[in-house]
Amino acid sequence: MEKLIPRHDAILKELDEKGHVLVQDLCEKLNVSSVTIRKDLNFLESIGLLFRNHGGASKQLRYAYEKNVVEKESINVEAKQAIAKAALSLIQENDCIILASGTTMHYLARMLVNFGPLTVLTSSLRVAIELCNNPNINIIQLGGEVRKSSTSIVGSISEGILRQFSCNKLFLGVDGIDVEFGISTSNAAEAHLNQVMMECADQTIILADSSKLNKKGFGKIALLDQVDYLITDDGISVEEHIKLEEVGVNVIK
């Protein structure tokens, strides 16, 4: 196998520091051609040290794949709980809110146990069950096709019901956040339902840990200029924070 050369080490060091590198920036920093950098990145990807993407490379795979809700519950648990707790500060008494599906929404629902009065419209079966413990919360469960992997409702029936309502805020979990592509999820039907949710809410609040940044899911939901808040964790880099603020997203961590 071909050995790493000093230029490869320099690329990997830059990647460790930033999480994502651009071909153009590496050309300027290392004083070599774009052809050379692309060959370097292809080689480093071939031995599993990075992932190539449009215009550069990332430390992590930029495409999100679908995971079962049980699998998701064991990933970044502390960060998700902290994000859910931060989301509470954006909920006020007598709000009418939408809680989408996802493990972070489950944590948020549990934290609403002593909250109210409140009206919650949700596509998540597990969120609805959690909220049943609070007599001060009026729950509207969307009906329709059950997506078993996420224990949530999707499809035209749920979208039709949703369009009958207008809510203050939407709390939405996503699988990917990319400055150019926007917010996305790994399931197309879920993405379409999320689009309708955004149409029915005055504000869209994304709850996503930093592992979702610089990733894309199969189903695009919306561009970032349609997002009001992103609640995330300290794993977000200064560069990512600035880019999100520049497109109008208020970042809370």
Coordinates of N, CA and C in Angstrom, one line a residue:
M1 N 0.8 -1.2 0.0 CA 0.0 0.0 0.0 C 0.9 1.2 0.0
E2 N 0.5 2.3 -0.8 CA 1.2 3.5 -0.8 C 1.2 4.2 0.5
K3 N 2.4 4.7 0.9 CA 2.5 5.4 2.2 C 2.1 6.8 2.2
L4 N 1.7 7.3 3.4 CA 1.3 8.7 3.5 C 2.6 9.6 3.3
I5 N 2.4 10.7 2.7 CA 3.5 11.7 2.5 C 3.2 12.9 3.4
P6 N 4.1 13.8 3.6 CA 3.9 15.0 4.4 C 2.6 15.8 4.0
R7 N 2.4 15.9 2.7 CA 1.2 16.6 2.3 C -0.1 15.9 2.7
H8 N -0.1 14.6 2.7 CA -1.3 13.9 3.2 C -1.5 14.2 4.7
D9 N -0.4 14.2 5.4 CA -0.5 14.5 6.9 C -1.0 15.9 7.1
A10 N -0.6 16.8 6.3 CA -1.1 18.2 6.4 C -2.6 18.3 6.1
I11 N -3.0 17.6 5.1 CA -4.5 17.5 4.8 C -5.3 17.0 5.9
L12 N -4.8 15.9 6.5 CA -5.5 15.2 7.6 C -5.5 16.1 8.9
K13 N -4.4 16.8 9.1 CA -4.4 17.7 10.2 C -5.4 18.8 10.1
E14 N -5.5 19.4 8.8 CA -6.5 20.4 8.6 C -7.9 19.9 8.7
L15 N -8.1 18.6 8.3 CA -9.4 18.0 8.5 C -9.8 17.8 9.9
D16 N -8.8 17.4 10.7 CA -9.1 17.2 12.2 C -9.5 18.5 12.8
E17 N -8.9 19.6 12.4 CA -9.2 20.9 13.0 C -10.5 21.5 12.6
K18 N -10.9 21.3 11.3 CA -12.1 21.9 10.8 C -13.3 21.0 10.5
G19 N -13.0 19.7 10.4 CA -14.1 18.7 10.1 C -14.4 18.6 8.7
H20 N -14.1 19.7 7.9 CA -14.4 19.7 6.5 C -13.4 20.6 5.8
V21 N -12.9 20.2 4.6 CA -11.9 21.0 3.9 C -12.3 21.1 2.4
L22 N -11.9 22.3 1.8 CA -12.2 22.5 0.5 C -10.9 22.4 -0.4
V23 N -11.1 21.9 -1.6 CA -10.0 21.7 -2.5 C -9.2 23.1 -2.7
Q24 N -10.0 24.1 -3.0 CA -9.4 25.4 -3.2 C -8.5 25.9 -2.1
D25 N -9.0 25.7 -0.8 CA -8.3 26.2 0.3 C -7.0 25.4 0.5
L26 N -7.1 24.1 0.2 CA -5.9 23.2 0.4 C -4.8 23.6 -0.7
C27 N -5.3 23.9 -1.9 CA -4.4 24.3 -3.0 C -3.6 25.5 -2.5
E28 N -4.2 26.5 -1.9 CA -3.6 27.7 -1.5 C -2.6 27.5 -0.3
K29 N -3.1 26.6 0.6 CA -2.3 26.4 1.8 C -1.1 25.5 1.5
L30 N -1.2 24.6 0.6 CA -0.1 23.7 0.3 C 0.7 24.0 -1.0
N31 N 0.2 25.0 -1.7 CA 0.8 25.5 -2.9 C 1.0 24.4 -3.9
V32 N -0.1 23.7 -4.2 CA -0.1 22.7 -5.3 C -1.4 22.9 -6.1
S33 N -1.5 22.1 -7.2 CA -2.6 22.3 -8.1 C -3.8 21.5 -7.6
S34 N -5.0 21.9 -8.1 CA -6.2 21.2 -7.7 C -6.2 19.8 -8.1
V35 N -5.6 19.5 -9.2 CA -5.4 18.1 -9.7 C -4.7 17.2 -8.6
T36 N -3.6 17.8 -8.1 CA -2.9 17.1 -7.1 C -3.7 16.9 -5.8
I37 N -4.4 17.9 -5.4 CA -5.2 17.8 -4.2 C -6.3 16.7 -4.3
R38 N -7.0 16.8 -5.5 CA -8.0 15.8 -5.7 C -7.5 14.4 -5.7
K39 N -6.3 14.1 -6.3 CA -5.7 12.8 -6.2 C -5.4 12.4 -4.8
D40 N -4.9 13.4 -4.0 CA -4.6 13.1 -2.6 C -5.9 12.7 -1.8
L41 N -7.0 13.5 -2.1 CA -8.2 13.2 -1.4 C -8.8 11.9 -1.8
N42 N -8.7 11.5 -3.1 CA -9.2 10.2 -3.5 C -8.4 9.1 -2.9
F43 N -7.1 9.3 -2.8 CA -6.2 8.3 -2.2 C -6.6 8.1 -0.7
L44 N -6.7 9.2 0.0 CA -7.0 9.2 1.5 C -8.4 8.6 1.7
E45 N -9.4 8.8 0.8 CA -10.7 8.2 0.9 C -10.6 6.7 0.7
S46 N -9.7 6.3 -0.2 CA -9.6 4.8 -0.6 C -9.1 4.0 0.6
I47 N -8.3 4.7 1.5 CA -7.8 3.9 2.7 C -8.6 4.3 3.9
G48 N -9.8 4.9 3.7 CA -10.7 5.1 4.8 C -10.4 6.2 5.8
L49 N -9.6 7.3 5.4 CA -9.3 8.3 6.3 C -10.1 9.6 6.1
L50 N -11.0 9.6 5.1 CA -11.9 10.8 4.9 C -13.0 10.4 3.9
F51 N -13.9 11.3 3.7 CA -15.0 11.1 2.8 C -15.0 12.2 1.8
R52 N -15.0 11.9 0.5 CA -15.0 13.0 -0.5 C -16.4 13.5 -0.7
N53 N -16.5 14.8 -1.0 CA -17.8 15.4 -1.3 C -17.6 16.5 -2.3
H54 N -18.6 17.2 -2.7 CA -18.5 18.2 -3.7 C -17.6 19.3 -3.2
G55 N -16.5 19.5 -3.9 CA -15.6 20.7 -3.6 C -14.6 20.4 -2.5
G56 N -14.6 19.2 -1.9 CA -13.6 18.9 -0.8 C -13.8 17.6 -0.2
A57 N -13.7 17.6 1.1 CA -13.8 16.3 1.9 C -14.2 16.6 3.3
S58 N -14.8 15.5 3.9 CA -15.2 15.6 5.3 C -14.6 14.5 6.1
K59 N -14.6 14.7 7.4 CA -14.1 13.7 8.4 C -15.2 12.6 8.5
Q60 N -16.4 13.0 8.3 CA -17.5 12.0 8.5 C -18.3 11.9 7.2
L61 N -19.0 10.8 7.0 CA -19.8 10.6 5.8 C -20.9 11.6 5.8
R62 N -21.1 12.3 4.7 CA -22.0 13.4 4.6 C -23.4 13.0 4.3
Y63 N -23.7 11.7 4.1 CA -25.0 11.3 3.8 C -25.6 10.5 4.9
A64 N -26.7 11.0 5.4 CA -27.4 10.3 6.5 C -28.2 9.1 6.0
Y65 N -28.2 8.0 6.8 CA -29.0 6.8 6.4 C -30.0 6.6 7.5
E66 N -31.0 5.9 7.1 CA -32.1 5.6 8.0 C -31.8 4.7 9.1
K67 N -32.1 5.0 10.3 CA -31.9 4.2 11.5 C -33.2 4.0 12.2
N68 N -33.4 2.8 12.8 CA -34.5 2.5 13.6 C -34.5 3.3 14.8
V69 N -35.7 3.7 15.3 CA -35.8 4.5 16.5 C -35.2 3.9 17.7
V70 N -35.1 2.6 17.8 CA -34.5 2.0 19.0 C -33.0 2.2 18.9
E71 N -32.4 2.1 17.7 CA -31.0 2.4 17.5 C -30.6 3.8 17.8
K72 N -31.5 4.7 17.4 CA -31.3 6.2 17.6 C -31.3 6.5 19.1
E73 N -32.0 5.8 19.9 CA -32.1 6.1 21.3 C -30.8 6.0 22.0
S74 N -29.9 5.2 21.5 CA -28.6 4.9 22.2 C -27.5 5.9 21.7
I75 N -27.8 6.8 20.8 CA -26.8 7.7 20.2 C -27.0 9.1 20.7
N76 N -25.8 9.6 21.2 CA -25.7 11.0 21.7 C -26.9 11.4 22.7
V77 N -27.1 10.5 23.6 CA -28.2 10.6 24.6 C -28.1 11.9 25.4
E78 N -26.9 12.2 26.0 CA -26.8 13.4 26.8 C -27.0 14.7 26.0
A79 N -26.5 14.7 24.8 CA -26.6 15.9 24.0 C -28.1 16.1 23.6
K80 N -28.8 15.0 23.3 CA -30.2 15.1 23.0 C -31.1 15.6 24.2
Q81 N -30.7 15.1 25.3 CA -31.5 15.5 26.5 C -31.2 17.0 26.8
A82 N -30.0 17.5 26.6 CA -29.7 18.9 26.9 C -30.4 19.8 25.8
I83 N -30.5 19.3 24.6 CA -31.1 20.1 23.5 C -32.6 20.2 23.9
A84 N -33.2 19.1 24.3 CA -34.6 19.1 24.7 C -34.9 20.1 25.8
K85 N -34.0 20.1 26.8 CA -34.2 21.0 27.9 C -34.1 22.4 27.5
A86 N -33.2 22.7 26.5 CA -33.0 24.1 26.0 C -34.3 24.5 25.2
A87 N -34.9 23.5 24.6 CA -36.1 23.8 23.8 C -37.3 24.3 24.7
L88 N -37.3 23.9 25.9 CA -38.4 24.3 26.9 C -38.5 25.8 27.0
S89 N -37.3 26.5 26.9 CA -37.3 27.9 27.0 C -38.1 28.6 25.9
L90 N -38.4 28.0 24.8 CA -39.1 28.5 23.7 C -40.6 28.2 23.7
I91 N -41.0 27.5 24.7 CA -42.4 27.1 24.8 C -43.1 27.9 25.9
Q92 N -44.2 28.5 25.6 CA -44.9 29.3 26.6 C -46.3 28.7 26.8
E93 N -46.9 29.1 28.0 CA -48.2 28.6 28.3 C -49.2 29.1 27.2
N94 N -50.2 28.2 26.9 CA -51.2 28.5 25.9 C -50.7 28.4 24.4
D95 N -49.4 28.0 24.2 CA -48.9 27.9 22.9 C -49.7 26.7 22.2
C96 N -49.8 26.7 20.9 CA -50.2 25.6 20.1 C -49.0 25.2 19.3
I97 N -48.4 24.0 19.6 CA -47.1 23.6 19.0 C -47.3 22.3 18.3
I98 N -46.3 22.1 17.3 CA -46.2 20.8 16.6 C -44.9 20.1 17.1
L99 N -45.0 18.9 17.6 CA -43.9 18.1 17.9 C -43.8 17.0 16.8
A100 N -42.7 17.0 16.0 CA -42.5 16.0 15.0 C -42.0 14.7 15.6
S101 N -41.6 13.8 14.8 CA -41.1 12.5 15.4 C -39.6 12.6 15.7
G102 N -39.0 11.6 16.4 CA -37.6 11.6 16.7 C -37.3 11.4 18.1
T103 N -36.1 10.9 18.5 CA -35.8 10.6 19.9 C -35.7 11.9 20.7
T104 N -35.2 13.0 20.1 CA -35.1 14.2 20.9 C -36.5 14.7 21.2
M105 N -37.5 14.5 20.4 CA -38.9 14.9 20.7 C -39.4 14.1 21.8
H106 N -39.0 12.8 21.9 CA -39.4 12.0 23.1 C -38.9 12.6 24.4
Y107 N -37.6 13.0 24.4 CA -37.1 13.6 25.6 C -37.9 14.9 25.9
L108 N -38.2 15.7 24.9 CA -38.9 17.0 25.1 C -40.3 16.7 25.7
A109 N -40.9 15.7 25.2 CA -42.3 15.3 25.7 C -42.2 14.9 27.1
R110 N -41.2 14.2 27.5 CA -41.1 13.8 28.9 C -40.9 15.0 29.8
M111 N -40.2 16.0 29.3 CA -39.9 17.2 30.1 C -41.1 18.2 30.2
L112 N -42.1 17.9 29.4 CA -43.3 18.7 29.5 C -44.3 18.2 30.5
V113 N -43.9 17.2 31.3 CA -44.8 16.5 32.2 C -45.6 17.4 33.2
N114 N -44.9 18.6 33.6 CA -45.6 19.5 34.5 C -45.9 20.8 33.9
F115 N -45.9 20.8 32.5 CA -46.1 22.1 31.8 C -47.6 22.2 31.4
G116 N -48.0 23.5 31.2 CA -49.3 23.7 30.6 C -50.0 25.0 31.2
P117 N -51.1 25.3 30.6 CA -51.9 24.7 29.5 C -51.1 24.8 28.2
L118 N -51.4 23.8 27.4 CA -50.6 23.7 26.1 C -51.4 22.8 25.1
T119 N -51.4 23.2 23.9 CA -51.9 22.3 22.8 C -50.8 21.7 22.0
V120 N -50.7 20.4 21.9 CA -49.6 19.8 21.1 C -50.2 18.9 20.0
L121 N -49.8 19.2 18.8 CA -50.2 18.4 17.6 C -48.9 17.6 17.3
T122 N -49.1 16.3 17.1 CA -47.9 15.5 16.9 C -48.1 14.3 15.9
S123 N -47.1 14.0 15.2 CA -47.1 12.8 14.3 C -46.5 11.6 15.0
S124 N -45.9 11.8 16.2 CA -45.3 10.7 16.9 C -46.2 10.0 17.9
L125 N -46.3 8.7 17.7 CA -47.1 7.9 18.7 C -46.5 8.0 20.1
R126 N -45.2 7.9 20.1 CA -44.5 7.8 21.4 C -44.7 9.2 22.2
V127 N -44.6 10.3 21.4 CA -44.8 11.6 22.0 C -46.2 11.7 22.6
A128 N -47.2 11.3 21.8 CA -48.5 11.4 22.3 C -48.7 10.6 23.6
I129 N -48.2 9.4 23.7 CA -48.3 8.6 24.9 C -47.6 9.2 26.1
E130 N -46.4 9.8 25.8 CA -45.7 10.5 26.9 C -46.6 11.7 27.5
L131 N -47.2 12.4 26.6 CA -48.0 13.6 26.9 C -49.3 13.3 27.6
C132 N -49.7 12.0 27.5 CA -51.0 11.6 28.2 C -50.8 11.7 29.7
N133 N -49.6 11.8 30.2 CA -49.4 11.8 31.6 C -49.7 13.2 32.2
N134 N -49.9 14.2 31.3 CA -50.1 15.6 31.7 C -51.5 16.0 31.4
P135 N -52.4 16.2 32.4 CA -53.8 16.6 32.2 C -53.9 18.0 31.6
N136 N -52.9 18.8 31.7 CA -53.0 20.2 31.2 C -52.6 20.4 29.7
I137 N -52.3 19.3 29.1 CA -51.9 19.3 27.6 C -53.0 18.7 26.8
N138 N -53.5 19.5 25.8 CA -54.4 19.0 24.9 C -53.6 18.4 23.7
I139 N -53.9 17.1 23.4 CA -53.1 16.4 22.4 C -53.9 16.1 21.2
I140 N -53.4 16.5 20.0 CA -54.0 16.1 18.8 C -53.0 15.2 18.0
Q141 N -53.4 13.9 17.9 CA -52.6 12.9 17.2 C -53.0 12.8 15.8
L142 N -52.0 13.1 14.9 CA -52.2 12.9 13.5 C -52.5 11.4 13.2
G143 N -53.5 11.2 12.3 CA -53.8 9.9 11.8 C -53.2 9.6 10.5
G144 N -53.2 8.3 10.1 CA -52.7 8.0 8.8 C -51.8 6.7 8.8
E145 N -50.9 6.6 7.9 CA -50.1 5.4 7.8 C -49.0 5.4 8.8
V146 N -48.8 4.3 9.6 CA -47.8 4.2 10.6 C -46.5 3.8 10.0
R147 N -45.5 4.6 10.2 CA -44.1 4.3 9.8 C -43.4 3.6 11.0
K148 N -43.3 2.3 11.0 CA -42.9 1.5 12.2 C -41.5 1.8 12.7
S149 N -40.6 2.1 11.7 CA -39.2 2.3 12.1 C -39.1 3.6 13.0
S150 N -40.0 4.5 12.9 CA -39.9 5.8 13.7 C -41.1 5.9 14.6
T151 N -42.0 4.9 14.6 CA -43.2 4.9 15.4 C -44.0 6.3 15.2
S152 N -44.1 6.7 14.0 CA -44.7 7.9 13.7 C -45.7 7.8 12.5
I153 N -46.5 8.8 12.2 CA -47.5 8.8 11.2 C -46.9 9.6 10.0
V154 N -47.2 9.1 8.8 CA -46.8 9.8 7.5 C -47.9 9.6 6.5
G155 N -47.8 10.3 5.4 CA -48.7 10.1 4.3 C -49.8 11.2 4.1
S156 N -50.6 11.0 3.0 CA -51.5 12.0 2.6 C -52.6 12.3 3.7
I157 N -53.0 11.2 4.4 CA -54.1 11.4 5.4 C -53.6 12.4 6.5
S158 N -52.4 12.1 7.0 CA -51.9 13.0 8.0 C -51.6 14.4 7.5
E159 N -51.2 14.6 6.3 CA -51.0 15.9 5.7 C -52.3 16.6 5.6
G160 N -53.4 15.9 5.2 CA -54.7 16.6 5.1 C -55.2 17.1 6.4
I161 N -55.0 16.3 7.5 CA -55.4 16.7 8.8 C -54.6 17.9 9.3
L162 N -53.3 17.8 9.0 CA -52.4 18.9 9.4 C -52.8 20.3 8.9
R163 N -53.2 20.3 7.6 CA -53.6 21.5 6.9 C -54.8 22.2 7.5
Q164 N -55.5 21.6 8.5 CA -56.6 22.2 9.1 C -56.2 23.0 10.3
F165 N -54.9 23.1 10.6 CA -54.5 23.7 11.9 C -53.4 24.8 11.6
S166 N -53.4 25.8 12.5 CA -52.3 26.8 12.5 C -51.7 26.8 13.9
C167 N -50.4 26.7 13.9 CA -49.7 26.6 15.2 C -48.6 27.7 15.4
N168 N -48.2 27.9 16.6 CA -47.2 28.9 16.9 C -45.8 28.4 16.5
K169 N -45.5 27.2 16.9 CA -44.1 26.7 16.7 C -44.1 25.3 16.3
L170 N -43.1 24.9 15.5 CA -42.8 23.6 15.1 C -41.5 23.2 15.6
F171 N -41.4 22.1 16.4 CA -40.2 21.5 16.9 C -39.9 20.3 16.0
L172 N -38.8 20.3 15.3 CA -38.5 19.4 14.2 C -37.1 18.8 14.4
G173 N -37.0 17.4 14.3 CA -35.8 16.7 14.3 C -35.4 16.4 12.8
V174 N -34.1 16.4 12.5 CA -33.7 16.2 11.1 C -32.5 15.2 11.2
D175 N -32.2 14.6 10.0 CA -31.1 13.8 9.9 C -29.9 14.5 9.3
G176 N -30.1 15.6 8.6 CA -29.0 16.3 7.9 C -29.3 17.8 7.9
I177 N -28.2 18.6 8.1 CA -28.2 20.0 8.0 C -27.0 20.4 7.1
D178 N -27.3 21.0 6.0 CA -26.2 21.4 5.1 C -26.5 22.9 4.6
V179 N -25.5 23.7 4.6 CA -25.8 25.1 4.3 C -26.4 25.3 2.9
E180 N -25.9 24.5 2.0 CA -26.5 24.7 0.6 C -27.7 23.9 0.4
F181 N -27.8 22.6 0.8 CA -28.9 21.7 0.6 C -30.1 22.0 1.5
G182 N -29.7 22.4 2.7 CA -30.8 22.7 3.7 C -31.0 21.6 4.7
I183 N -32.2 21.5 5.3 CA -32.5 20.5 6.3 C -33.1 19.3 5.5
S184 N -32.8 18.1 6.0 CA -33.3 16.9 5.3 C -33.4 15.7 6.3
T185 N -34.1 14.7 5.8 CA -34.3 13.5 6.5 C -34.1 12.3 5.6
S186 N -33.9 11.1 6.2 CA -33.5 10.0 5.4 C -34.8 9.3 4.7
N187 N -36.0 9.8 5.0 CA -37.2 9.2 4.5 C -38.0 10.2 3.7
A188 N -38.3 10.0 2.5 CA -39.0 10.9 1.6 C -40.4 11.3 2.1
A189 N -41.2 10.3 2.6 CA -42.5 10.6 3.1 C -42.5 11.4 4.3
E190 N -41.5 11.2 5.2 CA -41.3 12.0 6.4 C -41.0 13.5 6.0
A191 N -40.1 13.6 5.0 CA -39.7 14.9 4.5 C -40.9 15.7 4.0
H192 N -41.8 15.1 3.3 CA -42.9 15.8 2.8 C -43.9 16.2 3.9
L193 N -44.1 15.3 4.9 CA -44.9 15.7 6.0 C -44.3 16.9 6.8
N194 N -43.0 16.9 6.9 CA -42.3 18.0 7.6 C -42.5 19.3 6.8
Q195 N -42.5 19.2 5.5 CA -42.7 20.4 4.7 C -44.1 21.0 5.1
V196 N -45.1 20.2 5.1 CA -46.5 20.6 5.5 C -46.5 21.2 6.9
M197 N -45.8 20.6 7.8 CA -45.7 21.1 9.2 C -45.2 22.5 9.2
M198 N -44.1 22.7 8.4 CA -43.5 24.1 8.3 C -44.5 25.1 7.8
E199 N -45.3 24.7 6.9 CA -46.3 25.6 6.3 C -47.4 26.0 7.3
C200 N -47.6 25.1 8.3 CA -48.7 25.3 9.3 C -48.2 26.0 10.6
A201 N -46.9 26.3 10.6 CA -46.3 26.9 11.9 C -45.7 28.2 11.6
D202 N -45.8 29.1 12.6 CA -45.3 30.5 12.5 C -43.7 30.4 12.6
Q203 N -43.2 29.5 13.4 CA -41.8 29.4 13.6 C -41.4 27.9 13.5
T204 N -40.2 27.7 12.9 CA -39.6 26.4 12.8 C -38.4 26.3 13.6
I205 N -38.3 25.4 14.6 CA -37.2 25.2 15.5 C -36.7 23.8 15.3
I206 N -35.4 23.7 14.9 CA -34.8 22.4 14.6 C -34.0 22.0 15.9
L207 N -34.3 20.8 16.3 CA -33.6 20.2 17.4 C -32.6 19.1 16.8
A208 N -31.3 19.3 16.9 CA -30.4 18.4 16.2 C -29.0 18.5 16.9
D209 N -28.5 17.4 17.3 CA -27.1 17.4 17.8 C -26.1 17.7 16.7
S210 N -24.9 18.1 17.0 CA -23.9 18.5 16.0 C -23.5 17.4 15.0
S211 N -23.8 16.2 15.3 CA -23.4 15.1 14.3 C -24.2 15.2 13.1
K212 N -25.3 16.0 13.1 CA -26.2 16.1 11.9 C -25.7 17.2 11.0
L213 N -24.7 18.0 11.4 CA -24.2 19.2 10.6 C -23.4 18.7 9.5
N214 N -23.5 19.4 8.4 CA -22.7 19.0 7.1 C -23.1 17.6 6.6
K215 N -24.3 17.2 6.8 CA -24.8 16.0 6.3 C -26.1 16.2 5.5
K216 N -26.4 15.3 4.6 CA -27.6 15.3 3.8 C -28.4 14.0 3.9
G217 N -29.7 14.2 4.1 CA -30.6 13.0 4.0 C -31.2 12.9 2.6
F218 N -31.8 11.8 2.3 CA -32.4 11.5 1.0 C -33.5 12.5 0.7
G219 N -34.3 12.8 1.7 CA -35.5 13.7 1.5 C -35.2 15.1 2.0
K220 N -35.2 16.1 1.0 CA -35.0 17.5 1.4 C -36.3 18.0 2.0
I221 N -36.2 18.8 3.1 CA -37.3 19.4 3.7 C -37.5 20.8 3.3
A222 N -36.4 21.6 3.5 CA -36.4 23.0 3.2 C -35.0 23.6 3.2
L223 N -34.9 24.8 2.7 CA -33.6 25.5 2.8 C -33.5 26.2 4.1
L224 N -32.3 26.5 4.5 CA -32.1 27.0 5.9 C -32.7 28.4 6.1
D225 N -32.9 29.1 5.1 CA -33.5 30.5 5.3 C -35.0 30.4 5.7
Q226 N -35.5 29.2 5.8 CA -36.9 29.0 6.3 C -36.9 28.5 7.7
V227 N -35.7 28.4 8.3 CA -35.6 27.9 9.7 C -35.3 29.1 10.6
D228 N -36.0 29.1 11.7 CA -35.9 30.2 12.7 C -34.8 30.0 13.7
Y229 N -34.8 28.8 14.3 CA -33.8 28.4 15.3 C -33.3 27.0 15.1
L230 N -32.0 26.9 15.5 CA -31.4 25.5 15.6 C -30.9 25.4 17.0
I231 N -31.4 24.4 17.7 CA -30.9 24.1 19.1 C -30.0 22.9 18.9
T232 N -28.7 23.1 19.3 CA -27.7 22.0 19.1 C -26.8 21.9 20.3
D233 N -25.6 21.3 20.2 CA -24.7 21.1 21.3 C -23.4 21.8 21.0
D234 N -22.4 21.7 21.9 CA -21.2 22.4 21.8 C -20.3 21.8 20.7
G235 N -20.7 20.8 20.1 CA -19.9 20.2 19.0 C -19.9 21.0 17.8
I236 N -20.7 22.0 17.7 CA -20.8 22.8 16.5 C -19.5 23.7 16.5
S237 N -18.9 23.8 15.3 CA -17.7 24.6 15.2 C -18.0 26.1 15.0
V238 N -17.1 26.9 15.3 CA -17.3 28.4 15.1 C -17.6 28.7 13.7
E239 N -17.0 28.0 12.7 CA -17.2 28.2 11.3 C -18.7 27.8 10.9
E240 N -19.1 26.7 11.4 CA -20.5 26.2 11.2 C -21.5 27.2 11.8
H241 N -21.2 27.7 13.0 CA -22.1 28.6 13.7 C -22.3 29.9 12.9
I242 N -21.2 30.4 12.4 CA -21.2 31.7 11.6 C -22.0 31.5 10.3
K243 N -21.7 30.4 9.6 CA -22.4 30.1 8.4 C -24.0 30.1 8.6
L244 N -24.4 29.4 9.6 CA -25.8 29.3 9.9 C -26.4 30.6 10.3
E245 N -25.7 31.4 11.1 CA -26.2 32.7 11.4 C -26.3 33.6 10.2
E246 N -25.4 33.5 9.3 CA -25.4 34.3 8.0 C -26.6 34.0 7.2
V247 N -27.2 32.8 7.2 CA -28.4 32.5 6.4 C -29.6 32.8 7.2
G248 N -29.5 33.3 8.4 CA -30.7 33.7 9.2 C -31.1 32.8 10.3
V249 N -30.3 31.8 10.6 CA -30.7 30.8 11.6 C -30.2 31.2 13.0
N250 N -31.0 31.4 14.0 CA -30.6 31.7 15.3 C -30.1 30.4 16.0
V251 N -28.8 30.3 16.3 CA -28.2 29.1 16.9 C -28.2 29.2 18.4
I252 N -28.8 28.2 19.1 CA -28.8 28.1 20.5 C -28.0 26.8 20.9
K253 N -27.1 26.9 21.8 CA -26.4 25.7 22.3 C -26.1 25.8 23.7

